[in-house]
Short mmCIF file of C-alpha atoms in Angstrom, two decimals:
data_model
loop_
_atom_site.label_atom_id
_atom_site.label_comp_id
_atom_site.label_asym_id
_atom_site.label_seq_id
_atom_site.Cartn_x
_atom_site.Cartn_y
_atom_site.Cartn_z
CA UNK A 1 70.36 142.35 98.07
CA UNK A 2 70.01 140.50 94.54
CA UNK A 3 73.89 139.52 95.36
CA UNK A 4 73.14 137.86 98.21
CA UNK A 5 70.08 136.03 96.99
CA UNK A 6 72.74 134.74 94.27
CA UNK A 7 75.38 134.11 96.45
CA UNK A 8 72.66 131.34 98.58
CA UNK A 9 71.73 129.89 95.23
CA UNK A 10 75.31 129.41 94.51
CA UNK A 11 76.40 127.63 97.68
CA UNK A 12 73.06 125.46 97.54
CA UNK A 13 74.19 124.86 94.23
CA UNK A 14 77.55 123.69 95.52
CA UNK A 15 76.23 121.19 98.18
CA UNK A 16 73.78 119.75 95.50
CA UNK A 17 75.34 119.41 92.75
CA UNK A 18 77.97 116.57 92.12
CA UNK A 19 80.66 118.06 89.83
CA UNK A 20 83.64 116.70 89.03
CA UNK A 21 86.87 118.99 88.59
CA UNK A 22 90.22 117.25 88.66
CA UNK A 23 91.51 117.27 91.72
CA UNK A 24 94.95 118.76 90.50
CA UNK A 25 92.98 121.74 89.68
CA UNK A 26 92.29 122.45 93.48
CA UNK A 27 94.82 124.40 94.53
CA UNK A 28 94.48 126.81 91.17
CA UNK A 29 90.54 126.78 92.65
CA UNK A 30 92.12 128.01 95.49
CA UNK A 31 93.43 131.32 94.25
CA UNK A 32 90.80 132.34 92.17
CA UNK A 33 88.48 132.00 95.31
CA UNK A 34 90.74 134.86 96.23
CA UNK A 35 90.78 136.84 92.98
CA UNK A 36 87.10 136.48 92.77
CA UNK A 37 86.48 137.34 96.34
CA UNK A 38 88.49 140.06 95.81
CA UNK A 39 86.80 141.36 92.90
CA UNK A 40 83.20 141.03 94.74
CA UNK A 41 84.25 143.25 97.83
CA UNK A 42 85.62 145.45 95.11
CA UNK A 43 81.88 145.65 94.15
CA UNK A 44 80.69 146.48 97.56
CA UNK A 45 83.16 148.85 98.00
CA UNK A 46 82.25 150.67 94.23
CA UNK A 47 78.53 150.27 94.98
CA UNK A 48 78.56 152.48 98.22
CA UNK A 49 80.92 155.08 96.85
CA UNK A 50 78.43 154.96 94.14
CA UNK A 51 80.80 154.53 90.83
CA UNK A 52 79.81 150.55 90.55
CA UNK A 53 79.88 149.39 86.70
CA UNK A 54 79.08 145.77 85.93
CA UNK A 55 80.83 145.46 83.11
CA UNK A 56 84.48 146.64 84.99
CA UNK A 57 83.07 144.19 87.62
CA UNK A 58 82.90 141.20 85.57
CA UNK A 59 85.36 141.75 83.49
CA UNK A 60 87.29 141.53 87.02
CA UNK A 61 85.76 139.31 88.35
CA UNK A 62 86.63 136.67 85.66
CA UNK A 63 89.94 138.26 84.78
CA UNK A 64 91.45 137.96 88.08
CA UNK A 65 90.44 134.64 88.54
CA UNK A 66 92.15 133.19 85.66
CA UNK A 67 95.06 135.52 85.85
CA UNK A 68 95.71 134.36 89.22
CA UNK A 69 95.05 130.51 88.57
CA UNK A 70 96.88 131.21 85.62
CA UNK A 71 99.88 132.37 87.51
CA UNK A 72 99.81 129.62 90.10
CA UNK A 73 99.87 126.97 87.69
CA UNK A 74 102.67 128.67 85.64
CA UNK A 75 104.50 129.41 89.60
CA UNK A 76 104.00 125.48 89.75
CA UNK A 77 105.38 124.74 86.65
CA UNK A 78 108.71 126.96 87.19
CA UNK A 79 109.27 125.79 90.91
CA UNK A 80 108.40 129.59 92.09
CA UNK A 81 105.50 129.75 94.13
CA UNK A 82 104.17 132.88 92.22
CA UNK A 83 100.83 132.14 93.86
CA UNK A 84 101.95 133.83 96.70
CA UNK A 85 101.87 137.16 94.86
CA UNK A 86 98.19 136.43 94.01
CA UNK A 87 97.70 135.71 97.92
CA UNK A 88 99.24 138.93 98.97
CA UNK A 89 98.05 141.38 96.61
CA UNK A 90 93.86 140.09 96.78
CA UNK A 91 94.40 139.60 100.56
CA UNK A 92 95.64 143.39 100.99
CA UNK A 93 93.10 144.77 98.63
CA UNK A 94 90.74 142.51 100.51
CA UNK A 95 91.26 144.15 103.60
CA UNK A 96 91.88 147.49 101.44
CA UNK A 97 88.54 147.14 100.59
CA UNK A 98 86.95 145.51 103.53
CA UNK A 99 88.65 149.10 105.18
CA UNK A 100 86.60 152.07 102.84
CA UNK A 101 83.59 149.85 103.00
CA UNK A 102 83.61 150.03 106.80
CA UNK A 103 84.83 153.62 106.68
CA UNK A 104 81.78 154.32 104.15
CA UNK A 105 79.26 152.76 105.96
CA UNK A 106 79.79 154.26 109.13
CA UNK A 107 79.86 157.54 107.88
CA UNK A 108 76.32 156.70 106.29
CA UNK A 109 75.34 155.60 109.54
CA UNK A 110 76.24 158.62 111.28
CA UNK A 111 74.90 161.11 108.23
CA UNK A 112 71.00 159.68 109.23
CA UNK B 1 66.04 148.67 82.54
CA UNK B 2 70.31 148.95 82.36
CA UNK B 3 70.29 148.78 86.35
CA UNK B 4 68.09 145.78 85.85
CA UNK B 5 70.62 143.79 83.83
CA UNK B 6 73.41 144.42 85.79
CA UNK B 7 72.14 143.44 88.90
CA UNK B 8 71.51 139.92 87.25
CA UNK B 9 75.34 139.65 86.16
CA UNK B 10 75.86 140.71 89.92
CA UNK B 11 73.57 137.85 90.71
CA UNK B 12 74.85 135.40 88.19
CA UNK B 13 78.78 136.05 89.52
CA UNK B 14 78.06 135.94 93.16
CA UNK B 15 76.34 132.31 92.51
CA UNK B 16 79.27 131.29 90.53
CA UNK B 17 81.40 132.46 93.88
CA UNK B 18 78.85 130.24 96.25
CA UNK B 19 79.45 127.60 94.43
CA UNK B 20 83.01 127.63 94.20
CA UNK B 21 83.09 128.16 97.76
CA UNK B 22 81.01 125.35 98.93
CA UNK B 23 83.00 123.08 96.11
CA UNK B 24 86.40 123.60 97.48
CA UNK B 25 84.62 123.38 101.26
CA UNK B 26 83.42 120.07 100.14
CA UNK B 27 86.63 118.88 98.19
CA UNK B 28 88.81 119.91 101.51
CA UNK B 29 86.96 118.36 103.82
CA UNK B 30 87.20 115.54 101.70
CA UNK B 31 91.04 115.66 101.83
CA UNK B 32 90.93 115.77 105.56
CA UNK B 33 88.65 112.55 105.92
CA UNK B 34 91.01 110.79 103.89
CA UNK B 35 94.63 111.77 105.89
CA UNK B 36 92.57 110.63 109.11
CA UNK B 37 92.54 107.39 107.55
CA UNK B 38 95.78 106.22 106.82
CA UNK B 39 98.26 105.50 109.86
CA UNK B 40 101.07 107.84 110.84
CA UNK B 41 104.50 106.81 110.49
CA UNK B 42 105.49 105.92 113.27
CA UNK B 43 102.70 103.36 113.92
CA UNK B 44 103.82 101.63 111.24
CA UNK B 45 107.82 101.80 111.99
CA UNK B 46 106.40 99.95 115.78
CA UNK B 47 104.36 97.54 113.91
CA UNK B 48 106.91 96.52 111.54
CA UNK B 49 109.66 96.16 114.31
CA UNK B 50 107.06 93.95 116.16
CA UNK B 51 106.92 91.68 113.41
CA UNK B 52 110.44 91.39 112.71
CA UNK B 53 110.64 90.52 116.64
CA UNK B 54 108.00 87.92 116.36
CA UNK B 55 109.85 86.76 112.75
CA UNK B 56 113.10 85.69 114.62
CA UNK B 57 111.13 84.05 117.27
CA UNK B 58 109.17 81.84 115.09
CA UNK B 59 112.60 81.29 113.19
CA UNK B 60 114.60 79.92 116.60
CA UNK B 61 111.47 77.39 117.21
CA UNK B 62 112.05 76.52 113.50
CA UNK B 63 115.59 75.80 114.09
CA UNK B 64 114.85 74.05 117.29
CA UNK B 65 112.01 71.73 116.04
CA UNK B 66 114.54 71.03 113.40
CA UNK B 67 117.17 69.79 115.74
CA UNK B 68 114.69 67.56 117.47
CA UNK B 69 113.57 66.36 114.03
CA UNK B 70 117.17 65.60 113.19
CA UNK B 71 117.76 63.66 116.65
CA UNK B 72 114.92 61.69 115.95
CA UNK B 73 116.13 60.54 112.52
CA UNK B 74 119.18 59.43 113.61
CA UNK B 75 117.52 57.60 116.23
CA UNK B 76 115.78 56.04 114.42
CA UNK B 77 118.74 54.71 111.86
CA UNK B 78 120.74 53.77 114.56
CA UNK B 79 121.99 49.85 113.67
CA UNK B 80 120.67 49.37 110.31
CA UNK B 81 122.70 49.77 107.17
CA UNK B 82 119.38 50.12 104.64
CA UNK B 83 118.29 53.31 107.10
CA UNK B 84 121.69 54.76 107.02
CA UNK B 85 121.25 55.33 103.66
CA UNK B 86 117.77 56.03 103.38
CA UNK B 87 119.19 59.45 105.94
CA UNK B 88 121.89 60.15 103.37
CA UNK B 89 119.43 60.32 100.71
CA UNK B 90 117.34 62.15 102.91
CA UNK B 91 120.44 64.77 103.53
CA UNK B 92 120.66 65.02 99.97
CA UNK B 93 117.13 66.00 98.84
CA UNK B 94 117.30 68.40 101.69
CA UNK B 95 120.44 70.35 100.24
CA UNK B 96 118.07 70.05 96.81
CA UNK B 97 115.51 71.96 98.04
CA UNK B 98 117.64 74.28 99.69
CA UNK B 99 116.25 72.83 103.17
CA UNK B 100 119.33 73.17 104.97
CA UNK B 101 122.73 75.52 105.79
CA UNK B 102 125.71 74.33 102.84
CA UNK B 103 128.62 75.57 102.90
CA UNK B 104 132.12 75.18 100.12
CA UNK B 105 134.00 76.93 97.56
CA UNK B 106 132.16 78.98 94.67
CA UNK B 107 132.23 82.94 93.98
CA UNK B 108 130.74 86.20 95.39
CA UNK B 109 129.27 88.21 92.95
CA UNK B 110 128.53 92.35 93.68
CA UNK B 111 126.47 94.06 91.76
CA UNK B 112 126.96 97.91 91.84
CA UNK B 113 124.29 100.29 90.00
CA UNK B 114 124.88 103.36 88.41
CA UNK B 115 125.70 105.62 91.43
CA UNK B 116 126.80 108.27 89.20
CA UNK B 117 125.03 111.68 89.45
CA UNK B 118 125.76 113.71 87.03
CA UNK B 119 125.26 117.81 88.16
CA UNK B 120 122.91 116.37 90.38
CA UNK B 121 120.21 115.86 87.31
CA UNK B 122 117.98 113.12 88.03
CA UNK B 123 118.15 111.16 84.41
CA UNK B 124 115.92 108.05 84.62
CA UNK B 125 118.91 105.78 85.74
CA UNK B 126 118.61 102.04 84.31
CA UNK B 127 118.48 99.92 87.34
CA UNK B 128 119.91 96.59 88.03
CA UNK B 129 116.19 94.56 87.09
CA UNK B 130 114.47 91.59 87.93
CA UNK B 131 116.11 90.28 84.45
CA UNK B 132 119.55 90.77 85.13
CA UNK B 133 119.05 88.99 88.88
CA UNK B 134 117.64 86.25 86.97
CA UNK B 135 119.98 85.69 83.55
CA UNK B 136 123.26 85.60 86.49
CA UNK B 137 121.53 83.02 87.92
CA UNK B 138 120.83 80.92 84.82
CA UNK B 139 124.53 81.45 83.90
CA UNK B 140 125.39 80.21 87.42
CA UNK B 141 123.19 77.47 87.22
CA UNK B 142 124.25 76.70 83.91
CA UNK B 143 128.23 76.51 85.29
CA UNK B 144 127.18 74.02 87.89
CA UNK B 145 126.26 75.94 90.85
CA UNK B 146 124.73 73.81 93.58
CA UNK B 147 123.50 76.94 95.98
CA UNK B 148 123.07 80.23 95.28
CA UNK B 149 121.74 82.96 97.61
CA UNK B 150 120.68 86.81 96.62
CA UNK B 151 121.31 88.80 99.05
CA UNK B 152 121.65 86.02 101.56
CA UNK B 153 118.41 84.54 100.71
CA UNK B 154 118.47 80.62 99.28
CA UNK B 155 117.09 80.90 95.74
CA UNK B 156 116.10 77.21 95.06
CA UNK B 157 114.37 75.60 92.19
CA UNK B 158 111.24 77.34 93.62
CA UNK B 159 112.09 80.53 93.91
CA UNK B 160 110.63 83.18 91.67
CA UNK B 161 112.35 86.83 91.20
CA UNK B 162 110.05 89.39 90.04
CA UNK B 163 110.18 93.46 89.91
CA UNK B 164 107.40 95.59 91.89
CA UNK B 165 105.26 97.77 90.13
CA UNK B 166 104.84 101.11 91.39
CA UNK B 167 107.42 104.72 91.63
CA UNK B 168 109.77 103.12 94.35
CA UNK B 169 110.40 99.73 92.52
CA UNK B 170 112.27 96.81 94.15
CA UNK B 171 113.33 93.23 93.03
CA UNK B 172 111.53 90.50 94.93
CA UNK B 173 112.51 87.01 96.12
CA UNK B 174 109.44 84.86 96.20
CA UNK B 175 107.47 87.97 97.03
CA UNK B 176 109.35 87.78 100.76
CA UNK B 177 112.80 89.01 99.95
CA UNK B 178 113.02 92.70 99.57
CA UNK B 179 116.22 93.39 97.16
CA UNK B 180 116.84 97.43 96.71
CA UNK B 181 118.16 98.20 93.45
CA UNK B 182 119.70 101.05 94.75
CA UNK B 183 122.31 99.17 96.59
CA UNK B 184 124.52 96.76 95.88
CA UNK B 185 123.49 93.47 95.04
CA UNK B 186 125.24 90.30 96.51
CA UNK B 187 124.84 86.92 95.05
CA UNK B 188 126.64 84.00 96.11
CA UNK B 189 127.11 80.56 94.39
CA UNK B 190 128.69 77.54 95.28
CA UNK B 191 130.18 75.07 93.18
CA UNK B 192 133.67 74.71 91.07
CA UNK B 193 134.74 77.89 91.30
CA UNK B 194 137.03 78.39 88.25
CA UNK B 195 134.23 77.11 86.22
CA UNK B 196 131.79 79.76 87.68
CA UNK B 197 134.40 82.34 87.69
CA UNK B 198 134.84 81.50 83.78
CA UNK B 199 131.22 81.36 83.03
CA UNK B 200 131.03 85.05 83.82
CA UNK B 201 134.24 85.92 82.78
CA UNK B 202 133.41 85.08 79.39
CA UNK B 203 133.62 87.99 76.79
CA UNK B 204 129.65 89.01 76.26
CA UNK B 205 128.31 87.16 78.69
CA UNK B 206 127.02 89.66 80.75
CA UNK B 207 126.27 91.85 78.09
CA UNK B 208 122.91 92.13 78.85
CA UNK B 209 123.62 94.20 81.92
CA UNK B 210 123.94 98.52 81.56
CA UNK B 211 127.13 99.31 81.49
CA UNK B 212 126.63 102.14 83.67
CA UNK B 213 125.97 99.64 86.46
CA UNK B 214 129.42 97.37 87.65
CA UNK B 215 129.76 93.60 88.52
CA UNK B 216 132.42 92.62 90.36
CA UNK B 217 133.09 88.94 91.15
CA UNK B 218 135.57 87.06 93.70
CA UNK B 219 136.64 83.76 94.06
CA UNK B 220 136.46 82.19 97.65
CA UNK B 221 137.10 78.91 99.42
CA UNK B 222 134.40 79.28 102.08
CA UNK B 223 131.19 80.53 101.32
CA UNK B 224 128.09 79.45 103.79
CA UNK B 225 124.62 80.23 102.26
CA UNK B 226 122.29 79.54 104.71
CA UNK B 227 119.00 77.57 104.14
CA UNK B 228 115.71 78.64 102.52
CA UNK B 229 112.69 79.49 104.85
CA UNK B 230 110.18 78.80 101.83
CA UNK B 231 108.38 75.66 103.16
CA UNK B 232 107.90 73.90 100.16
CA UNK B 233 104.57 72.16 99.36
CA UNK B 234 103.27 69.95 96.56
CA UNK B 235 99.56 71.36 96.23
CA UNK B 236 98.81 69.85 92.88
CA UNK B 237 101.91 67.76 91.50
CA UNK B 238 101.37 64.03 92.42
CA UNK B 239 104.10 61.35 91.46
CA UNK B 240 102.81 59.00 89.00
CA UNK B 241 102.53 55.97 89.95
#
């Protein structure tokens, strides 16, 4: 609940705000989107199974991001688009993820 | 209390997320605005081949207003011995400014850049610049050249040669004349040719240009440079009286 209270003030946030990042940065923006997004269904997924800790979430949460915008600049650098590794593997454990929570909340749903 | 805490982190990192969601939302849609802007391609290829059309159009009315103008003039001098050579002088400032087709001896000079690729690196090459186009010239000028064109355009006493700015750079002719560096260069003078063949002949003389890069230079009996399009004006420059 409290995560999706922050989640609104975050994208209000977004719209209001004027911040400036480099626009070369935007593509590096891109990926850790995914490593982040990745990292919050992780969350969903570890709260319903009932083993969520916040500090392995944020450490995560952060880490992947900035291992994965780390890696596209360094793919961008070399000529190897490495960020296609970070696209693969969050997008599969997105869906990984996306997968138990279903499984776990249906089986909730049916337990009541 | 512990549960508490957490939640806030949870809080805290799922605003950070919102916001870089809406921020790249914001910065793409930003990106897409902008490409709807700018013309495609092709658009532009049309539009540039309907200019060149209308170009040579303009240029045969030129040519034809020019013949009248010429018909006119010797009209005009028809009898009189003072107006026959008021039209010679008036041939004569005309081949000054570069105002009509000459044609006569003089040399043909290419100017080859560096081609040379070595492993297929892309080393910053030194191009053929604005500088070189422009010391050739002076030496020409210098050995008594009475027309020279770049490139088949008439480079007269008006006629300013200056590099773009920019990645793709090119050498322009009055800001009209497109001159690749890429390619090779032609420039053609008229005059004594021996003494413009010696002029560049001359040990150091083109020393200024990167070796990398290759002039070559021919003698020949018939060289036709055609005139300048540049109309000339005199904006502020008044005779004295």
């Amino acid at each position: 609940m409290i995560a999706i209270v922050g989640l609104l003030i975050g994208i209000l946030l977004g719209l209001v705000l004027k911040v400036n990042i480099p626009d070369q940065f935007s593509p590096y923006m891109s990926v850790a989107i995914l490593a982040c997004l990745d990292s919050v269904f992780g969350a969903v997924r570890a709260t319903l199974s009932k083993n969520f800790r916040a500090d392995i979430f944020i450490s995560g949460f952060f880490g992947n991001a900035v291992l994965a915008a780390g890696l596209a600049y360094l793919g961008d650098k070399m000529g190897v688009p490495i960020y296609l590794a970070a696209v693969i593997v969050f997008g599969g454990r997105i869906f990984d993820n996306f997968a138990i929570v279903r499984r776990l909340l249906i089986d909730k749903a049916k337990s009541h | 209390m512990r549960r508490i805490g957490s939640q806030i982190i949870v809080a805290v990192v799922c605003c950070i997320l919102g916001f870089m969601l809406t921020y790249q939302f914001k910065m793409l849609t930003k990106y897409q605005k902008k490409e709807n802007v700018t013309k495609s391609a092709t658009d532009i290829t049309v539009e540039i081949e309907m200019y060149k059309k209308e170009k040579t159009e303009m240029q045969k009315k030129i040519d034809e207003l020019q013949g009248q103008i010429k018909s006119y003039e010797e009209a005009a001098v028809k009898g009189t011995e003072s107006s026959k050579e008021i039209l010679a002088e008036l041939e004569r400032s005309r081949m000054l400014t570069g105002a009509t087709d000459v044609e006569g001896p003089g040399l043909i000079i290419y100017l080859k850049p560096d081609t040379s690729d070595i492993l297929g690196s892309n080393i910053q090459k030194k191009k053929i610049t604005d500088f070189d186009l422009v010391l050739i010239i002076n030496e020409l000028r210098f050995a008594g050249a009475e027309a020279i064109a770049v490139n088949g355009y008439r480079v007269t006493s008006r006629t300013g040669i200056k590099i773009t700015g920019g990645v793709n750079t090119y050498i322009t002719l009055d800001g009209k004349q497109k001159v690749s560096q890429d390619e090779t260069i032609t420039i053609t003078a008229i005059g004594k040719k021996e003494l413009l063949n010696g002029a560049l002949s001359f040990k150091g003389t083109l020393s200024f240009m990167d070796p990398a890069s290759k002039v070559d230079y021919e003698k020949s009996d018939k060289i036709k440079i055609a005139k300048s399009n540049m109309p000339i004006k005199f904006e502020y420059a008044k005779p004295v009286k």
